[in-house]
């Protein structure tokens, strides 16, 4: 799987070696509040999550979850991906960033690049996104990516009703 670049960022495929980063990212209070608790409590949990969730999709589709890295100093700052998600018929784009890197345009820059790559390299032109009713910054970003609100949905094994967008 390829890495991709923007002016400021590198999008690198997620690997088991990124377990410490995902452990930190997925345990941020805002991640748990808006995206959900993935029950990653140890590095081994994160390694298993990457091995069981990210890598099979990468092998199947050729794309998946990417670690977003600052070009200037090679700091891992977030993740962006396009996922097959149970309960959704359309591939789902998602993103999460360490809190100190939010509000700087990195999420839009990386998600827009991945959306372009999905279309040009993989023929994926229709994508969706889901977010909670109270995650206003994600709603704005999703709309900026060209997706429009369609309906409320509940995905399997979740109780929270989510806003569903499509392009």
PDB file of C-alpha atoms in Angstrom:
ATOM      1  CA  UNK A   1       0.000   0.000   0.000  1.00  0.00           C
ATOM      2  CA  UNK A   2       1.275   3.425  -0.932  1.00  0.00           C
ATOM      3  CA  UNK A   3       1.929   6.482   1.166  1.00  0.00           C
ATOM      4  CA  UNK A   4       0.625   9.836  -0.043  1.00  0.00           C
ATOM      5  CA  UNK A   5       1.696  13.427   0.496  1.00  0.00           C
ATOM      6  CA  UNK A   6       0.166  16.882   0.680  1.00  0.00           C
ATOM      7  CA  UNK A   7       2.017  20.164   1.117  1.00  0.00           C
ATOM      8  CA  UNK A   8       2.366  19.644   4.868  1.00  0.00           C
ATOM      9  CA  UNK A   9       1.574  15.986   5.493  1.00  0.00           C
ATOM     10  CA  UNK A  10       2.468  12.374   4.797  1.00  0.00           C
ATOM     11  CA  UNK A  11      -0.302   9.748   4.887  1.00  0.00           C
ATOM     12  CA  UNK A  12       1.342   6.429   5.725  1.00  0.00           C
ATOM     13  CA  UNK A  13      -0.528   3.110   5.931  1.00  0.00           C
ATOM     14  CA  UNK A  14      -1.157   2.054   9.539  1.00  0.00           C
ATOM     15  CA  UNK A  15       1.154  -0.727  10.719  1.00  0.00           C
ATOM     16  CA  UNK A  16       1.630  -2.713  13.920  1.00  0.00           C
ATOM     17  CA  UNK A  17       4.597  -0.426  14.687  1.00  0.00           C
ATOM     18  CA  UNK A  18       2.072   2.410  15.141  1.00  0.00           C
ATOM     19  CA  UNK A  19       0.464   0.712  18.150  1.00  0.00           C
ATOM     20  CA  UNK A  20       1.734   3.237  20.721  1.00  0.00           C
ATOM     21  CA  UNK A  21       0.364   6.094  18.633  1.00  0.00           C
ATOM     22  CA  UNK A  22      -3.082   4.487  18.222  1.00  0.00           C
ATOM     23  CA  UNK A  23      -3.162   3.680  21.935  1.00  0.00           C
ATOM     24  CA  UNK A  24      -2.716   7.388  22.679  1.00  0.00           C
ATOM     25  CA  UNK A  25      -5.084   8.615  19.948  1.00  0.00           C
ATOM     26  CA  UNK A  26      -7.915   6.183  20.688  1.00  0.00           C
ATOM     27  CA  UNK A  27      -7.832   6.925  24.420  1.00  0.00           C
ATOM     28  CA  UNK A  28      -8.203  10.697  24.133  1.00  0.00           C
ATOM     29  CA  UNK A  29     -11.372  11.844  25.925  1.00  0.00           C
ATOM     30  CA  UNK A  30     -12.657  13.502  22.736  1.00  0.00           C
ATOM     31  CA  UNK A  31     -12.094  10.298  20.707  1.00  0.00           C
ATOM     32  CA  UNK A  32     -14.026   8.237  23.239  1.00  0.00           C
ATOM     33  CA  UNK A  33     -16.783  10.881  23.429  1.00  0.00           C
ATOM     34  CA  UNK A  34     -17.306  11.387  19.692  1.00  0.00           C
ATOM     35  CA  UNK A  35     -16.101   8.161  18.082  1.00  0.00           C
ATOM     36  CA  UNK A  36     -16.324   5.565  20.806  1.00  0.00           C
ATOM     37  CA  UNK A  37     -14.280   3.502  23.201  1.00  0.00           C
ATOM     38  CA  UNK A  38     -12.356   0.877  21.267  1.00  0.00           C
ATOM     39  CA  UNK A  39     -11.224  -0.739  24.552  1.00  0.00           C
ATOM     40  CA  UNK A  40      -7.535  -0.363  23.758  1.00  0.00           C
ATOM     41  CA  UNK A  41      -5.809  -0.354  27.141  1.00  0.00           C
ATOM     42  CA  UNK A  42      -2.381  -1.774  26.350  1.00  0.00           C
ATOM     43  CA  UNK A  43       0.083  -1.703  23.475  1.00  0.00           C
ATOM     44  CA  UNK A  44      -0.842  -5.332  22.827  1.00  0.00           C
ATOM     45  CA  UNK A  45      -4.529  -4.342  22.512  1.00  0.00           C
ATOM     46  CA  UNK A  46      -3.562  -1.711  19.935  1.00  0.00           C
ATOM     47  CA  UNK A  47      -1.359  -4.175  18.028  1.00  0.00           C
ATOM     48  CA  UNK A  48      -4.219  -6.682  17.918  1.00  0.00           C
ATOM     49  CA  UNK A  49      -6.658  -3.979  16.754  1.00  0.00           C
ATOM     50  CA  UNK A  50      -4.337  -2.991  13.914  1.00  0.00           C
ATOM     51  CA  UNK A  51      -3.774  -6.644  12.972  1.00  0.00           C
ATOM     52  CA  UNK A  52      -7.441  -7.649  13.103  1.00  0.00           C
ATOM     53  CA  UNK A  53      -9.132  -4.467  11.805  1.00  0.00           C
ATOM     54  CA  UNK A  54      -6.786  -2.338   9.709  1.00  0.00           C
ATOM     55  CA  UNK A  55      -4.499  -4.830   7.966  1.00  0.00           C
ATOM     56  CA  UNK A  56      -7.246  -7.174   6.613  1.00  0.00           C
ATOM     57  CA  UNK A  57      -9.011  -4.260   4.918  1.00  0.00           C
ATOM     58  CA  UNK A  58      -5.737  -2.969   3.479  1.00  0.00           C
ATOM     59  CA  UNK A  59      -5.041  -6.435   2.073  1.00  0.00           C
ATOM     60  CA  UNK A  60      -8.588  -6.746   0.688  1.00  0.00           C
ATOM     61  CA  UNK A  61      -9.153  -3.270  -0.779  1.00  0.00           C
ATOM     62  CA  UNK A  62      -5.664  -1.772  -1.132  1.00  0.00           C
ATOM     63  CA  UNK A  63      -6.477   1.132   1.183  1.00  0.00           C
ATOM     64  CA  UNK A  64      -7.664   1.670   4.728  1.00  0.00           C
ATOM     65  CA  UNK A  65      -6.378   3.604   7.706  1.00  0.00           C
ATOM     66  CA  UNK A  66      -3.436   5.991   7.390  1.00  0.00           C
ATOM     67  CA  UNK A  67      -1.288   7.635  10.025  1.00  0.00           C
ATOM     68  CA  UNK A  68      -1.005  11.370   9.338  1.00  0.00           C
ATOM     69  CA  UNK A  69       2.544  12.643   9.826  1.00  0.00           C
ATOM     70  CA  UNK A  70       3.861  16.213   9.738  1.00  0.00           C
ATOM     71  CA  UNK A  71       6.455  16.556   6.973  1.00  0.00           C
ATOM     72  CA  UNK A  72       8.458  19.173   8.861  1.00  0.00           C
ATOM     73  CA  UNK A  73       9.433  16.978  11.830  1.00  0.00           C
ATOM     74  CA  UNK A  74       7.865  13.536  11.145  1.00  0.00           C
ATOM     75  CA  UNK A  75       5.530  13.767  14.162  1.00  0.00           C
ATOM     76  CA  UNK A  76       2.483  11.475  14.063  1.00  0.00           C
ATOM     77  CA  UNK A  77      -0.481  13.793  14.560  1.00  0.00           C
ATOM     78  CA  UNK A  78      -3.606  11.865  13.564  1.00  0.00           C
ATOM     79  CA  UNK A  79      -5.238   9.234  11.416  1.00  0.00           C
ATOM     80  CA  UNK A  80      -7.519   9.282   8.400  1.00  0.00           C
ATOM     81  CA  UNK A  81      -9.106   6.358   6.646  1.00  0.00           C
ATOM     82  CA  UNK A  82     -11.777   5.020   4.359  1.00  0.00           C
ATOM     83  CA  UNK A  83     -13.408   1.964   5.863  1.00  0.00           C
ATOM     84  CA  UNK A  84     -15.870  -0.803   5.187  1.00  0.00           C
ATOM     85  CA  UNK A  85     -18.190  -0.465   8.172  1.00  0.00           C
ATOM     86  CA  UNK A  86     -20.829  -2.973   9.194  1.00  0.00           C
ATOM     87  CA  UNK A  87     -24.269  -1.437   8.795  1.00  0.00           C
ATOM     88  CA  UNK A  88     -23.224   0.999   6.058  1.00  0.00           C
ATOM     89  CA  UNK A  89     -23.552   0.209   2.353  1.00  0.00           C
ATOM     90  CA  UNK A  90     -21.123   2.953   1.300  1.00  0.00           C
ATOM     91  CA  UNK A  91     -17.451   3.179   2.319  1.00  0.00           C
ATOM     92  CA  UNK A  92     -17.005   5.516   5.285  1.00  0.00           C
ATOM     93  CA  UNK A  93     -14.334   8.219   5.621  1.00  0.00           C
ATOM     94  CA  UNK A  94     -13.164   8.983   9.132  1.00  0.00           C
ATOM     95  CA  UNK A  95     -10.499  11.021  10.868  1.00  0.00           C
ATOM     96  CA  UNK A  96      -9.108  11.724  14.325  1.00  0.00           C
ATOM     97  CA  UNK A  97      -6.281  13.946  15.466  1.00  0.00           C
ATOM     98  CA  UNK A  98      -4.361  14.523  18.647  1.00  0.00           C
ATOM     99  CA  UNK A  99      -5.997  17.490  20.347  1.00  0.00           C
ATOM    100  CA  UNK A 100      -2.999  19.814  19.996  1.00  0.00           C
ATOM    101  CA  UNK A 101      -3.185  19.447  16.198  1.00  0.00           C
ATOM    102  CA  UNK A 102      -6.918  20.117  15.841  1.00  0.00           C
ATOM    103  CA  UNK A 103      -8.120  23.337  14.237  1.00  0.00           C
ATOM    104  CA  UNK A 104      -5.081  23.716  11.979  1.00  0.00           C
ATOM    105  CA  UNK A 105      -6.597  22.337   8.764  1.00  0.00           C
ATOM    106  CA  UNK A 106      -4.756  18.995   8.953  1.00  0.00           C
ATOM    107  CA  UNK A 107      -7.951  16.922   9.066  1.00  0.00           C
ATOM    108  CA  UNK A 108      -9.360  18.560   5.937  1.00  0.00           C
ATOM    109  CA  UNK A 109      -6.012  18.416   4.122  1.00  0.00           C
ATOM    110  CA  UNK A 110      -5.530  14.706   4.814  1.00  0.00           C
ATOM    111  CA  UNK A 111      -9.169  13.643   4.330  1.00  0.00           C
ATOM    112  CA  UNK A 112      -9.459  15.580   1.064  1.00  0.00           C
ATOM    113  CA  UNK A 113      -6.248  13.953  -0.213  1.00  0.00           C
ATOM    114  CA  UNK A 114      -7.501  10.491   0.727  1.00  0.00           C
ATOM    115  CA  UNK A 115     -10.851  11.184  -0.947  1.00  0.00           C
ATOM    116  CA  UNK A 116      -8.971  12.185  -4.143  1.00  0.00           C
ATOM    117  CA  UNK A 117      -6.741   9.077  -3.972  1.00  0.00           C
ATOM    118  CA  UNK A 118      -9.759   6.815  -3.462  1.00  0.00           C
ATOM    119  CA  UNK A 119     -11.372   8.244  -6.593  1.00  0.00           C
ATOM    120  CA  UNK A 120      -8.327   8.335  -8.880  1.00  0.00           C
ATOM    121  CA  UNK A 121      -6.444   5.215  -7.753  1.00  0.00           C
ATOM    122  CA  UNK A 122      -9.296   2.934  -6.633  1.00  0.00           C
ATOM    123  CA  UNK A 123     -12.385   4.147  -8.481  1.00  0.00           C
ATOM    124  CA  UNK A 124     -14.201   4.948  -5.240  1.00  0.00           C
ATOM    125  CA  UNK A 125     -16.370   7.952  -6.024  1.00  0.00           C
ATOM    126  CA  UNK A 126     -19.163   7.511  -3.509  1.00  0.00           C
ATOM    127  CA  UNK A 127     -18.239   7.807   0.161  1.00  0.00           C
ATOM    128  CA  UNK A 128     -20.113   8.363   3.369  1.00  0.00           C
ATOM    129  CA  UNK A 129     -19.320   9.712   6.816  1.00  0.00           C
ATOM    130  CA  UNK A 130     -20.953   9.385  10.198  1.00  0.00           C
ATOM    131  CA  UNK A 131     -20.723  11.588  13.259  1.00  0.00           C
ATOM    132  CA  UNK A 132     -22.526  12.337  16.469  1.00  0.00           C
ATOM    133  CA  UNK A 133     -25.115  15.106  16.701  1.00  0.00           C
ATOM    134  CA  UNK A 134     -22.874  17.127  19.035  1.00  0.00           C
ATOM    135  CA  UNK A 135     -19.619  16.859  17.054  1.00  0.00           C
ATOM    136  CA  UNK A 136     -20.004  20.160  15.226  1.00  0.00           C
ATOM    137  CA  UNK A 137     -16.390  20.403  14.018  1.00  0.00           C
ATOM    138  CA  UNK A 138     -16.664  17.000  12.304  1.00  0.00           C
ATOM    139  CA  UNK A 139     -19.990  17.969  10.759  1.00  0.00           C
ATOM    140  CA  UNK A 140     -18.403  21.103   9.267  1.00  0.00           C
ATOM    141  CA  UNK A 141     -15.432  19.143   7.944  1.00  0.00           C
ATOM    142  CA  UNK A 142     -17.641  16.438   6.432  1.00  0.00           C
ATOM    143  CA  UNK A 143     -19.694  19.091   4.648  1.00  0.00           C
ATOM    144  CA  UNK A 144     -16.524  20.852   3.475  1.00  0.00           C
ATOM    145  CA  UNK A 145     -15.471  17.535   1.912  1.00  0.00           C
ATOM    146  CA  UNK A 146     -18.629  17.711  -0.217  1.00  0.00           C
ATOM    147  CA  UNK A 147     -20.807  15.262   1.696  1.00  0.00           C
ATOM    148  CA  UNK A 148     -24.424  16.095   2.491  1.00  0.00           C
ATOM    149  CA  UNK A 149     -26.519  15.005   5.453  1.00  0.00           C
ATOM    150  CA  UNK A 150     -28.898  12.196   4.447  1.00  0.00           C
ATOM    151  CA  UNK A 151     -30.468  10.664   7.567  1.00  0.00           C
ATOM    152  CA  UNK A 152     -29.920   9.419  11.104  1.00  0.00           C
ATOM    153  CA  UNK A 153     -28.531   5.873  11.457  1.00  0.00           C
ATOM    154  CA  UNK A 154     -27.557   3.420  14.159  1.00  0.00           C
ATOM    155  CA  UNK A 155     -24.760   1.022  13.279  1.00  0.00           C
ATOM    156  CA  UNK A 156     -24.686  -2.561  14.613  1.00  0.00           C
ATOM    157  CA  UNK A 157     -23.507  -3.008  18.211  1.00  0.00           C
ATOM    158  CA  UNK A 158     -23.916   0.708  18.929  1.00  0.00           C
ATOM    159  CA  UNK A 159     -26.744   2.491  20.689  1.00  0.00           C
ATOM    160  CA  UNK A 160     -25.945   6.057  19.618  1.00  0.00           C
ATOM    161  CA  UNK A 161     -27.894   7.487  16.715  1.00  0.00           C
ATOM    162  CA  UNK A 162     -25.472   9.051  14.226  1.00  0.00           C
ATOM    163  CA  UNK A 163     -25.735  11.615  11.475  1.00  0.00           C
ATOM    164  CA  UNK A 164     -25.117   9.952   8.086  1.00  0.00           C
ATOM    165  CA  UNK A 165     -23.633  11.906   5.163  1.00  0.00           C
ATOM    166  CA  UNK A 166     -22.939  10.969   1.524  1.00  0.00           C
ATOM    167  CA  UNK A 167     -21.469  12.710  -1.509  1.00  0.00           C
TER     168      UNK A 167
END
